[in-house]
């Protein structure tokens, strides 16, 4: 296992905040980074495309200023998510801007990032790539990525079907570089568990959908707070790729969440105008199976502080030979 130098002394807890379509914005990213975890946003959240430069200026400027004023604090780098798909007609525009502003980390999704890696490596940036199986992991490594994000069963949004106990050990058989693990991680004990199974970092999205800064609607946040893991629907209907969604939002759209048709993957569209037919992410909300552990929507900094307390308590409990839930409950009291 290997943590890149960029992340060794900048994290308060080994967590990357996943880029959330529509929801992640500069406010959320900046607060995540200030709290000591990587904050990330999809480039496509900045619409029109000219807005991306404004976001990059603001994030780089505010984080540099904060680090200068707080030299003793751990301030994490930020990341931009690039959708590497034929329908994303602004990919190279966004990649070039990331190179201009020397974005520390680019997170790539859907296809091997052959166009992104050379650009990022020219200025010393890192590329982490989303994968759901061994085949895609090996293809991403051929492209020269610096880390793999294993999107396992239970992750919010586009997600794989494999358990982390299956996928992480299989990937570790041929890869000893940086691994990030995604899938139902909503508390600090789960962050520690991700490391125990063989990952370097936990990759968390749904917990930050329900945050003060996140651009989710209040109805979306409340739906997360009120839902349990059993109320997550796994379907490819809305984007052509299988993902996890809140059952209540599917039902509110007039669909039967227990009897959804199968979609054609070729219908996926990430062009500048987005997919106007599918209302995924806007009206039908992505979320992971960890929703049953989320009970509020506080500021991102408070979420990170809780995660760290839970992480430290879980580690201490294991070292003391105690069960983790007991120690976590005591910490909460």
mmCIF file of C-alpha atoms in Angstrom:
data_model
loop_
_atom_site.group_PDB
_atom_site.id
_atom_site.type_symbol
_atom_site.label_atom_id
_atom_site.label_comp_id
_atom_site.label_asym_id
_atom_site.label_seq_id
_atom_site.Cartn_x
_atom_site.Cartn_y
_atom_site.Cartn_z
ATOM 1 C CA UNK A 1 0.000 0.000 0.000
ATOM 2 C CA UNK A 2 1.244 3.469 -0.848
ATOM 3 C CA UNK A 3 -0.123 6.907 -0.062
ATOM 4 C CA UNK A 4 1.081 9.581 -2.509
ATOM 5 C CA UNK A 5 3.358 12.235 -1.013
ATOM 6 C CA UNK A 6 0.703 14.876 -1.707
ATOM 7 C CA UNK A 7 -1.585 13.209 0.865
ATOM 8 C CA UNK A 8 0.825 12.021 3.543
ATOM 9 C CA UNK A 9 0.854 15.102 5.743
ATOM 10 C CA UNK A 10 -2.274 16.941 4.633
ATOM 11 C CA UNK A 11 -5.100 14.707 5.905
ATOM 12 C CA UNK A 12 -6.694 14.786 9.348
ATOM 13 C CA UNK A 13 -8.362 11.450 8.553
ATOM 14 C CA UNK A 14 -7.847 9.133 5.541
ATOM 15 C CA UNK A 15 -10.924 10.270 3.612
ATOM 16 C CA UNK A 16 -11.689 11.643 0.164
ATOM 17 C CA UNK A 17 -15.030 13.390 -0.262
ATOM 18 C CA UNK A 18 -16.524 11.939 -3.428
ATOM 19 C CA UNK A 19 -17.558 14.354 -6.194
ATOM 20 C CA UNK A 20 -21.342 14.593 -6.134
ATOM 21 C CA UNK A 21 -23.168 15.511 -9.340
ATOM 22 C CA UNK A 22 -25.129 18.764 -8.870
ATOM 23 C CA UNK A 23 -24.398 18.729 -5.112
ATOM 24 C CA UNK A 24 -20.643 19.386 -4.805
ATOM 25 C CA UNK A 25 -19.770 23.075 -5.096
ATOM 26 C CA UNK A 26 -16.912 25.357 -4.032
ATOM 27 C CA UNK A 27 -18.462 25.950 -0.593
ATOM 28 C CA UNK A 28 -18.490 22.223 0.199
ATOM 29 C CA UNK A 29 -15.074 21.506 -1.337
ATOM 30 C CA UNK A 30 -13.350 24.340 0.514
ATOM 31 C CA UNK A 31 -14.815 23.332 3.880
ATOM 32 C CA UNK A 32 -13.855 19.679 3.347
ATOM 33 C CA UNK A 33 -10.282 20.633 2.507
ATOM 34 C CA UNK A 34 -10.033 23.018 5.474
ATOM 35 C CA UNK A 35 -11.173 20.162 7.720
ATOM 36 C CA UNK A 36 -8.427 17.899 6.398
ATOM 37 C CA UNK A 37 -10.093 15.644 3.838
ATOM 38 C CA UNK A 38 -9.919 15.858 0.054
ATOM 39 C CA UNK A 39 -12.875 17.810 -1.312
ATOM 40 C CA UNK A 40 -13.954 17.079 -4.869
ATOM 41 C CA UNK A 41 -16.486 18.262 -7.422
ATOM 42 C CA UNK A 42 -17.477 17.141 -10.939
ATOM 43 C CA UNK A 43 -16.252 19.563 -13.587
ATOM 44 C CA UNK A 44 -19.710 19.317 -15.140
ATOM 45 C CA UNK A 45 -21.233 20.911 -12.036
ATOM 46 C CA UNK A 46 -19.777 24.218 -13.237
ATOM 47 C CA UNK A 47 -22.274 25.242 -15.923
ATOM 48 C CA UNK A 48 -21.807 26.899 -18.326
ATOM 49 C CA UNK A 49 -18.280 25.670 -18.904
ATOM 50 C CA UNK A 50 -16.831 29.163 -18.409
ATOM 51 C CA UNK A 51 -17.827 28.917 -14.739
ATOM 52 C CA UNK A 52 -15.243 26.193 -14.150
ATOM 53 C CA UNK A 53 -12.410 28.721 -14.281
ATOM 54 C CA UNK A 54 -14.200 30.881 -11.711
ATOM 55 C CA UNK A 55 -14.529 27.893 -9.392
ATOM 56 C CA UNK A 56 -10.875 26.916 -9.795
ATOM 57 C CA UNK A 57 -9.730 30.475 -9.085
ATOM 58 C CA UNK A 58 -11.844 30.664 -5.964
ATOM 59 C CA UNK A 59 -10.904 27.245 -4.559
ATOM 60 C CA UNK A 60 -7.168 27.580 -5.174
ATOM 61 C CA UNK A 61 -7.154 31.143 -3.857
ATOM 62 C CA UNK A 62 -9.126 30.516 -0.686
ATOM 63 C CA UNK A 63 -7.241 27.347 0.222
ATOM 64 C CA UNK A 64 -3.864 29.035 -0.337
ATOM 65 C CA UNK A 65 -4.946 31.944 1.850
ATOM 66 C CA UNK A 66 -6.253 29.608 4.567
ATOM 67 C CA UNK A 67 -3.027 27.587 4.599
ATOM 68 C CA UNK A 68 -0.960 30.755 4.885
ATOM 69 C CA UNK A 69 -3.000 31.928 7.864
ATOM 70 C CA UNK A 70 -3.099 28.485 9.547
ATOM 71 C CA UNK A 71 0.352 26.906 8.963
ATOM 72 C CA UNK A 72 -0.154 24.331 11.727
ATOM 73 C CA UNK A 73 -3.434 22.937 10.343
ATOM 74 C CA UNK A 74 -3.767 19.993 8.016
ATOM 75 C CA UNK A 75 -5.332 21.362 4.832
ATOM 76 C CA UNK A 76 -6.075 18.766 2.179
ATOM 77 C CA UNK A 77 -5.739 19.214 -1.592
ATOM 78 C CA UNK A 78 -8.849 19.287 -3.762
ATOM 79 C CA UNK A 79 -9.914 17.211 -6.740
ATOM 80 C CA UNK A 80 -11.923 17.641 -9.925
ATOM 81 C CA UNK A 81 -13.930 14.788 -11.415
ATOM 82 C CA UNK A 82 -13.778 14.294 -15.188
ATOM 83 C CA UNK A 83 -16.409 12.168 -16.943
ATOM 84 C CA UNK A 84 -14.396 10.345 -19.616
ATOM 85 C CA UNK A 85 -17.225 9.527 -21.973
ATOM 86 C CA UNK A 86 -17.797 10.171 -25.661
ATOM 87 C CA UNK A 87 -20.843 12.331 -24.998
ATOM 88 C CA UNK A 88 -18.933 14.722 -22.713
ATOM 89 C CA UNK A 89 -18.141 17.333 -25.343
ATOM 90 C CA UNK A 90 -16.297 19.619 -22.927
ATOM 91 C CA UNK A 91 -13.836 17.061 -21.538
ATOM 92 C CA UNK A 92 -10.703 18.517 -23.108
ATOM 93 C CA UNK A 93 -11.755 22.074 -22.244
ATOM 94 C CA UNK A 94 -12.059 21.043 -18.602
ATOM 95 C CA UNK A 95 -8.820 19.042 -18.622
ATOM 96 C CA UNK A 96 -6.910 21.993 -20.061
ATOM 97 C CA UNK A 97 -8.251 24.283 -17.350
ATOM 98 C CA UNK A 98 -7.228 21.784 -14.679
ATOM 99 C CA UNK A 99 -3.730 21.804 -16.147
ATOM 100 C CA UNK A 100 -3.703 25.619 -16.193
ATOM 101 C CA UNK A 101 -4.603 25.765 -12.497
ATOM 102 C CA UNK A 102 -2.528 22.706 -11.575
ATOM 103 C CA UNK A 103 -5.442 20.914 -9.928
ATOM 104 C CA UNK A 104 -3.795 18.517 -7.433
ATOM 105 C CA UNK A 105 -6.008 15.499 -8.158
ATOM 106 C CA UNK A 106 -8.267 14.582 -11.066
ATOM 107 C CA UNK A 107 -10.802 11.818 -10.504
ATOM 108 C CA UNK A 108 -11.855 10.075 -13.700
ATOM 109 C CA UNK A 109 -14.949 7.986 -14.333
ATOM 110 C CA UNK A 110 -16.613 5.628 -16.827
ATOM 111 C CA UNK A 111 -13.761 5.053 -19.303
ATOM 112 C CA UNK A 112 -9.992 4.714 -19.050
ATOM 113 C CA UNK A 113 -8.499 8.235 -18.745
ATOM 114 C CA UNK A 114 -6.035 8.085 -21.632
ATOM 115 C CA UNK A 115 -6.620 11.787 -22.385
ATOM 116 C CA UNK A 116 -6.393 12.956 -18.780
ATOM 117 C CA UNK A 117 -3.286 11.233 -17.415
ATOM 118 C CA UNK A 118 -0.688 12.900 -19.695
ATOM 119 C CA UNK A 119 -2.109 16.342 -18.941
ATOM 120 C CA UNK A 120 -2.125 15.806 -15.167
ATOM 121 C CA UNK A 121 1.351 14.320 -15.115
ATOM 122 C CA UNK A 122 2.801 17.275 -17.028
ATOM 123 C CA UNK A 123 2.350 19.456 -13.953
ATOM 124 C CA UNK A 124 2.726 16.765 -11.273
ATOM 125 C CA UNK A 125 -0.973 16.133 -10.643
ATOM 126 C CA UNK A 126 -2.476 12.810 -9.628
ATOM 127 C CA UNK A 127 -5.207 10.835 -11.398
ATOM 128 C CA UNK A 128 -7.479 8.473 -9.469
ATOM 129 C CA UNK A 129 -9.896 6.363 -11.504
ATOM 130 C CA UNK A 130 -13.278 4.847 -10.573
ATOM 131 C CA UNK A 131 -13.552 1.097 -11.219
ATOM 132 C CA UNK A 132 -16.079 -1.572 -10.307
ATOM 133 C CA UNK A 133 -14.196 -4.722 -11.320
ATOM 134 C CA UNK A 134 -10.740 -6.190 -11.974
ATOM 135 C CA UNK A 135 -10.954 -5.773 -15.754
ATOM 136 C CA UNK A 136 -11.492 -2.038 -15.496
ATOM 137 C CA UNK A 137 -8.821 -1.746 -12.810
ATOM 138 C CA UNK A 138 -6.191 -3.304 -15.061
ATOM 139 C CA UNK A 139 -7.208 -1.104 -17.984
ATOM 140 C CA UNK A 140 -6.912 2.032 -15.844
ATOM 141 C CA UNK A 141 -3.439 1.006 -14.727
ATOM 142 C CA UNK A 142 -2.443 0.653 -18.378
ATOM 143 C CA UNK A 143 -3.429 4.308 -18.787
ATOM 144 C CA UNK A 144 -0.961 5.225 -16.038
ATOM 145 C CA UNK A 145 -3.291 6.289 -13.215
ATOM 146 C CA UNK A 146 -1.881 7.047 -9.756
ATOM 147 C CA UNK A 147 -4.637 5.355 -7.811
ATOM 148 C CA UNK A 148 -7.775 3.251 -8.124
ATOM 149 C CA UNK A 149 -11.152 3.999 -6.551
ATOM 150 C CA UNK A 150 -12.906 0.699 -5.960
ATOM 151 C CA UNK A 151 -16.624 1.478 -6.148
ATOM 152 C CA UNK A 152 -18.198 -1.481 -4.413
ATOM 153 C CA UNK A 153 -21.646 -2.742 -3.548
ATOM 154 C CA UNK A 154 -23.682 -0.213 -1.611
ATOM 155 C CA UNK A 155 -21.961 2.926 -2.887
ATOM 156 C CA UNK A 156 -24.108 5.910 -3.803
ATOM 157 C CA UNK A 157 -24.747 6.833 -7.417
ATOM 158 C CA UNK A 158 -23.014 4.696 -10.064
ATOM 159 C CA UNK A 159 -21.839 1.627 -8.179
ATOM 160 C CA UNK A 160 -20.554 -1.883 -8.673
ATOM 161 C CA UNK A 161 -22.023 -5.127 -7.383
ATOM 162 C CA UNK A 162 -18.957 -6.648 -5.690
ATOM 163 C CA UNK A 163 -18.340 -6.680 -1.949
ATOM 164 C CA UNK A 164 -15.189 -4.832 -0.831
ATOM 165 C CA UNK A 165 -14.109 -8.104 0.784
ATOM 166 C CA UNK A 166 -14.010 -9.562 -2.724
ATOM 167 C CA UNK A 167 -12.723 -6.690 -4.862
ATOM 168 C CA UNK A 168 -10.013 -5.181 -2.652
ATOM 169 C CA UNK A 169 -8.054 -8.437 -2.110
ATOM 170 C CA UNK A 170 -8.321 -9.326 -5.808
ATOM 171 C CA UNK A 171 -6.923 -5.962 -6.873
ATOM 172 C CA UNK A 172 -4.197 -6.188 -4.229
ATOM 173 C CA UNK A 173 -2.967 -9.365 -5.922
ATOM 174 C CA UNK A 174 -1.567 -7.268 -8.775
ATOM 175 C CA UNK A 175 -1.506 -3.673 -7.484
ATOM 176 C CA UNK A 176 0.285 -2.263 -4.451
ATOM 177 C CA UNK A 177 -0.383 1.409 -5.177
ATOM 178 C CA UNK A 178 -2.959 3.784 -3.739
ATOM 179 C CA UNK A 179 -6.436 2.282 -3.288
ATOM 180 C CA UNK A 180 -9.572 4.168 -2.334
ATOM 181 C CA UNK A 181 -12.660 2.263 -1.206
ATOM 182 C CA UNK A 182 -16.263 3.344 -1.740
ATOM 183 C CA UNK A 183 -19.416 1.682 -0.515
ATOM 184 C CA UNK A 184 -21.679 2.371 2.496
ATOM 185 C CA UNK A 185 -19.014 4.289 4.436
ATOM 186 C CA UNK A 186 -20.809 6.762 6.699
ATOM 187 C CA UNK A 187 -18.843 6.796 9.967
ATOM 188 C CA UNK A 188 -15.290 6.785 11.271
ATOM 189 C CA UNK A 189 -15.307 3.114 12.209
ATOM 190 C CA UNK A 190 -16.032 2.255 8.574
ATOM 191 C CA UNK A 191 -13.074 4.410 7.514
ATOM 192 C CA UNK A 192 -10.853 2.282 9.744
ATOM 193 C CA UNK A 193 -12.459 -0.871 8.331
ATOM 194 C CA UNK A 194 -11.616 0.284 4.804
ATOM 195 C CA UNK A 195 -7.965 0.425 5.805
ATOM 196 C CA UNK A 196 -8.191 -2.947 7.546
ATOM 197 C CA UNK A 197 -9.447 -4.643 4.387
ATOM 198 C CA UNK A 198 -6.549 -3.218 2.360
ATOM 199 C CA UNK A 199 -7.476 0.280 1.164
ATOM 200 C CA UNK A 200 -5.445 3.405 1.826
ATOM 201 C CA UNK A 201 -8.340 5.851 1.845
ATOM 202 C CA UNK A 202 -12.097 5.841 2.314
ATOM 203 C CA UNK A 203 -14.200 7.486 -0.387
ATOM 204 C CA UNK A 204 -17.362 9.071 1.040
ATOM 205 C CA UNK A 205 -20.216 10.749 -0.794
ATOM 206 C CA UNK A 206 -23.676 10.281 0.707
ATOM 207 C CA UNK A 207 -22.645 11.526 4.156
ATOM 208 C CA UNK A 208 -21.721 14.882 2.554
ATOM 209 C CA UNK A 209 -24.864 15.063 0.436
ATOM 210 C CA UNK A 210 -26.542 15.660 3.779
ATOM 211 C CA UNK A 211 -24.363 18.617 4.768
ATOM 212 C CA UNK A 212 -25.043 22.304 5.222
ATOM 213 C CA UNK A 213 -22.871 23.340 2.266
ATOM 214 C CA UNK A 214 -23.979 20.637 -0.170
ATOM 215 C CA UNK A 215 -26.166 21.860 -3.038
ATOM 216 C CA UNK A 216 -28.788 19.151 -2.485
ATOM 217 C CA UNK A 217 -32.358 20.314 -1.929
ATOM 218 C CA UNK A 218 -33.698 20.233 1.610
ATOM 219 C CA UNK A 219 -36.088 17.507 0.463
ATOM 220 C CA UNK A 220 -33.137 15.412 -0.744
ATOM 221 C CA UNK A 221 -31.258 15.862 2.533
ATOM 222 C CA UNK A 222 -34.344 15.016 4.562
ATOM 223 C CA UNK A 223 -34.946 11.916 2.464
ATOM 224 C CA UNK A 224 -31.444 10.702 3.297
ATOM 225 C CA UNK A 225 -32.008 11.372 6.991
ATOM 226 C CA UNK A 226 -35.292 9.450 6.960
ATOM 227 C CA UNK A 227 -34.159 6.491 4.832
ATOM 228 C CA UNK A 228 -32.563 3.169 5.736
ATOM 229 C CA UNK A 229 -30.229 0.924 3.800
ATOM 230 C CA UNK A 230 -33.192 -1.199 2.738
ATOM 231 C CA UNK A 231 -34.658 1.804 0.927
ATOM 232 C CA UNK A 232 -31.966 1.939 -1.749
ATOM 233 C CA UNK A 233 -32.762 0.835 -5.310
ATOM 234 C CA UNK A 234 -30.052 -0.515 -7.641
ATOM 235 C CA UNK A 235 -30.932 0.124 -11.301
ATOM 236 C CA UNK A 236 -29.510 1.277 -14.633
ATOM 237 C CA UNK A 237 -32.789 2.860 -15.754
ATOM 238 C CA UNK A 238 -31.861 6.498 -15.243
ATOM 239 C CA UNK A 239 -28.391 6.769 -16.814
ATOM 240 C CA UNK A 240 -27.718 3.459 -18.535
ATOM 241 C CA UNK A 241 -25.200 2.449 -15.859
ATOM 242 C CA UNK A 242 -26.227 0.681 -12.652
ATOM 243 C CA UNK A 243 -26.441 2.920 -9.636
ATOM 244 C CA UNK A 244 -28.032 3.247 -6.208
ATOM 245 C CA UNK A 245 -30.937 5.626 -5.631
ATOM 246 C CA UNK A 246 -33.290 6.585 -2.821
ATOM 247 C CA UNK A 247 -36.462 4.530 -3.190
ATOM 248 C CA UNK A 248 -38.684 7.367 -1.977
ATOM 249 C CA UNK A 249 -37.470 9.678 -4.742
ATOM 250 C CA UNK A 250 -38.090 6.989 -7.367
ATOM 251 C CA UNK A 251 -41.629 6.519 -6.106
ATOM 252 C CA UNK A 252 -42.187 10.292 -6.005
ATOM 253 C CA UNK A 253 -41.345 10.385 -9.717
ATOM 254 C CA UNK A 254 -44.294 8.101 -10.393
ATOM 255 C CA UNK A 255 -42.293 4.898 -10.883
ATOM 256 C CA UNK A 256 -42.560 1.556 -9.130
ATOM 257 C CA UNK A 257 -39.163 1.143 -7.401
ATOM 258 C CA UNK A 258 -39.775 -2.594 -7.080
ATOM 259 C CA UNK A 259 -40.482 -3.107 -10.781
ATOM 260 C CA UNK A 260 -38.180 -0.922 -12.874
ATOM 261 C CA UNK A 261 -37.320 -1.753 -16.507
ATOM 262 C CA UNK A 262 -33.760 -2.233 -17.733
ATOM 263 C CA UNK A 263 -32.247 0.631 -19.729
ATOM 264 C CA UNK A 264 -29.981 0.702 -22.768
ATOM 265 C CA UNK A 265 -26.454 1.737 -21.754
ATOM 266 C CA UNK A 266 -25.987 3.563 -25.065
ATOM 267 C CA UNK A 267 -28.534 6.172 -23.933
ATOM 268 C CA UNK A 268 -26.078 7.651 -21.432
ATOM 269 C CA UNK A 269 -25.357 11.296 -22.223
ATOM 270 C CA UNK A 270 -22.960 13.688 -20.532
ATOM 271 C CA UNK A 271 -22.992 16.446 -23.132
ATOM 272 C CA UNK A 272 -22.984 20.128 -22.228
ATOM 273 C CA UNK A 273 -26.740 20.157 -21.901
ATOM 274 C CA UNK A 274 -26.900 16.985 -19.846
ATOM 275 C CA UNK A 275 -29.593 14.369 -20.301
ATOM 276 C CA UNK A 276 -32.870 16.272 -20.454
ATOM 277 C CA UNK A 277 -34.993 13.118 -20.516
ATOM 278 C CA UNK A 278 -33.565 11.348 -17.477
ATOM 279 C CA UNK A 279 -33.994 13.346 -14.280
ATOM 280 C CA UNK A 280 -31.486 11.339 -12.259
ATOM 281 C CA UNK A 281 -29.602 13.375 -9.634
ATOM 282 C CA UNK A 282 -32.104 16.255 -9.874
ATOM 283 C CA UNK A 283 -35.389 14.528 -9.057
ATOM 284 C CA UNK A 284 -34.266 10.939 -8.514
ATOM 285 C CA UNK A 285 -31.548 11.085 -5.906
ATOM 286 C CA UNK A 286 -28.455 8.924 -5.738
ATOM 287 C CA UNK A 287 -27.449 7.606 -2.310
ATOM 288 C CA UNK A 288 -25.552 4.690 -0.807
ATOM 289 C CA UNK A 289 -26.693 1.995 1.572
ATOM 290 C CA UNK A 290 -25.051 3.845 4.464
ATOM 291 C CA UNK A 291 -28.012 6.245 4.690
ATOM 292 C CA UNK A 292 -29.298 4.411 7.766
ATOM 293 C CA UNK A 293 -26.380 5.899 9.730
ATOM 294 C CA UNK A 294 -27.102 9.527 8.764
ATOM 295 C CA UNK A 295 -29.401 11.522 11.037
ATOM 296 C CA UNK A 296 -28.672 15.180 10.296
ATOM 297 C CA UNK A 297 -27.125 17.646 7.837
ATOM 298 C CA UNK A 298 -24.517 19.678 9.756
ATOM 299 C CA UNK A 299 -21.632 21.715 8.305
ATOM 300 C CA UNK A 300 -18.959 19.670 6.530
ATOM 301 C CA UNK A 301 -16.349 20.629 9.114
ATOM 302 C CA UNK A 302 -18.506 19.186 11.879
ATOM 303 C CA UNK A 303 -18.995 15.973 9.909
ATOM 304 C CA UNK A 304 -15.229 15.568 9.519
ATOM 305 C CA UNK A 305 -14.667 16.244 13.234
ATOM 306 C CA UNK A 306 -17.170 13.508 14.087
ATOM 307 C CA UNK A 307 -15.557 11.106 11.642
ATOM 308 C CA UNK A 308 -12.166 11.688 13.239
ATOM 309 C CA UNK A 309 -13.525 11.142 16.748
ATOM 310 C CA UNK A 310 -15.229 7.920 15.637
ATOM 311 C CA UNK A 311 -12.120 6.778 13.772
ATOM 312 C CA UNK A 312 -9.880 7.368 16.784
ATOM 313 C CA UNK A 313 -12.374 5.698 19.132
ATOM 314 C CA UNK A 314 -12.675 2.659 16.869
ATOM 315 C CA UNK A 315 -8.903 2.287 16.661
ATOM 316 C CA UNK A 316 -8.576 2.594 20.432
ATOM 317 C CA UNK A 317 -11.334 0.038 20.966
ATOM 318 C CA UNK A 318 -9.634 -2.523 18.751
ATOM 319 C CA UNK A 319 -6.292 -1.987 20.473
ATOM 320 C CA UNK A 320 -8.006 -2.487 23.827
ATOM 321 C CA UNK A 321 -9.733 -5.640 22.649
ATOM 322 C CA UNK A 322 -13.176 -4.075 22.920
ATOM 323 C CA UNK A 323 -16.028 -4.124 20.450
ATOM 324 C CA UNK A 324 -16.091 -0.997 18.335
ATOM 325 C CA UNK A 325 -19.833 -0.165 18.634
ATOM 326 C CA UNK A 326 -19.553 0.002 22.439
ATOM 327 C CA UNK A 327 -16.664 2.414 22.328
ATOM 328 C CA UNK A 328 -18.368 4.541 19.670
ATOM 329 C CA UNK A 329 -21.522 4.820 21.765
ATOM 330 C CA UNK A 330 -19.435 5.886 24.749
ATOM 331 C CA UNK A 331 -17.683 8.493 22.617
ATOM 332 C CA UNK A 332 -21.045 9.838 21.468
ATOM 333 C CA UNK A 333 -22.183 10.220 25.087
#
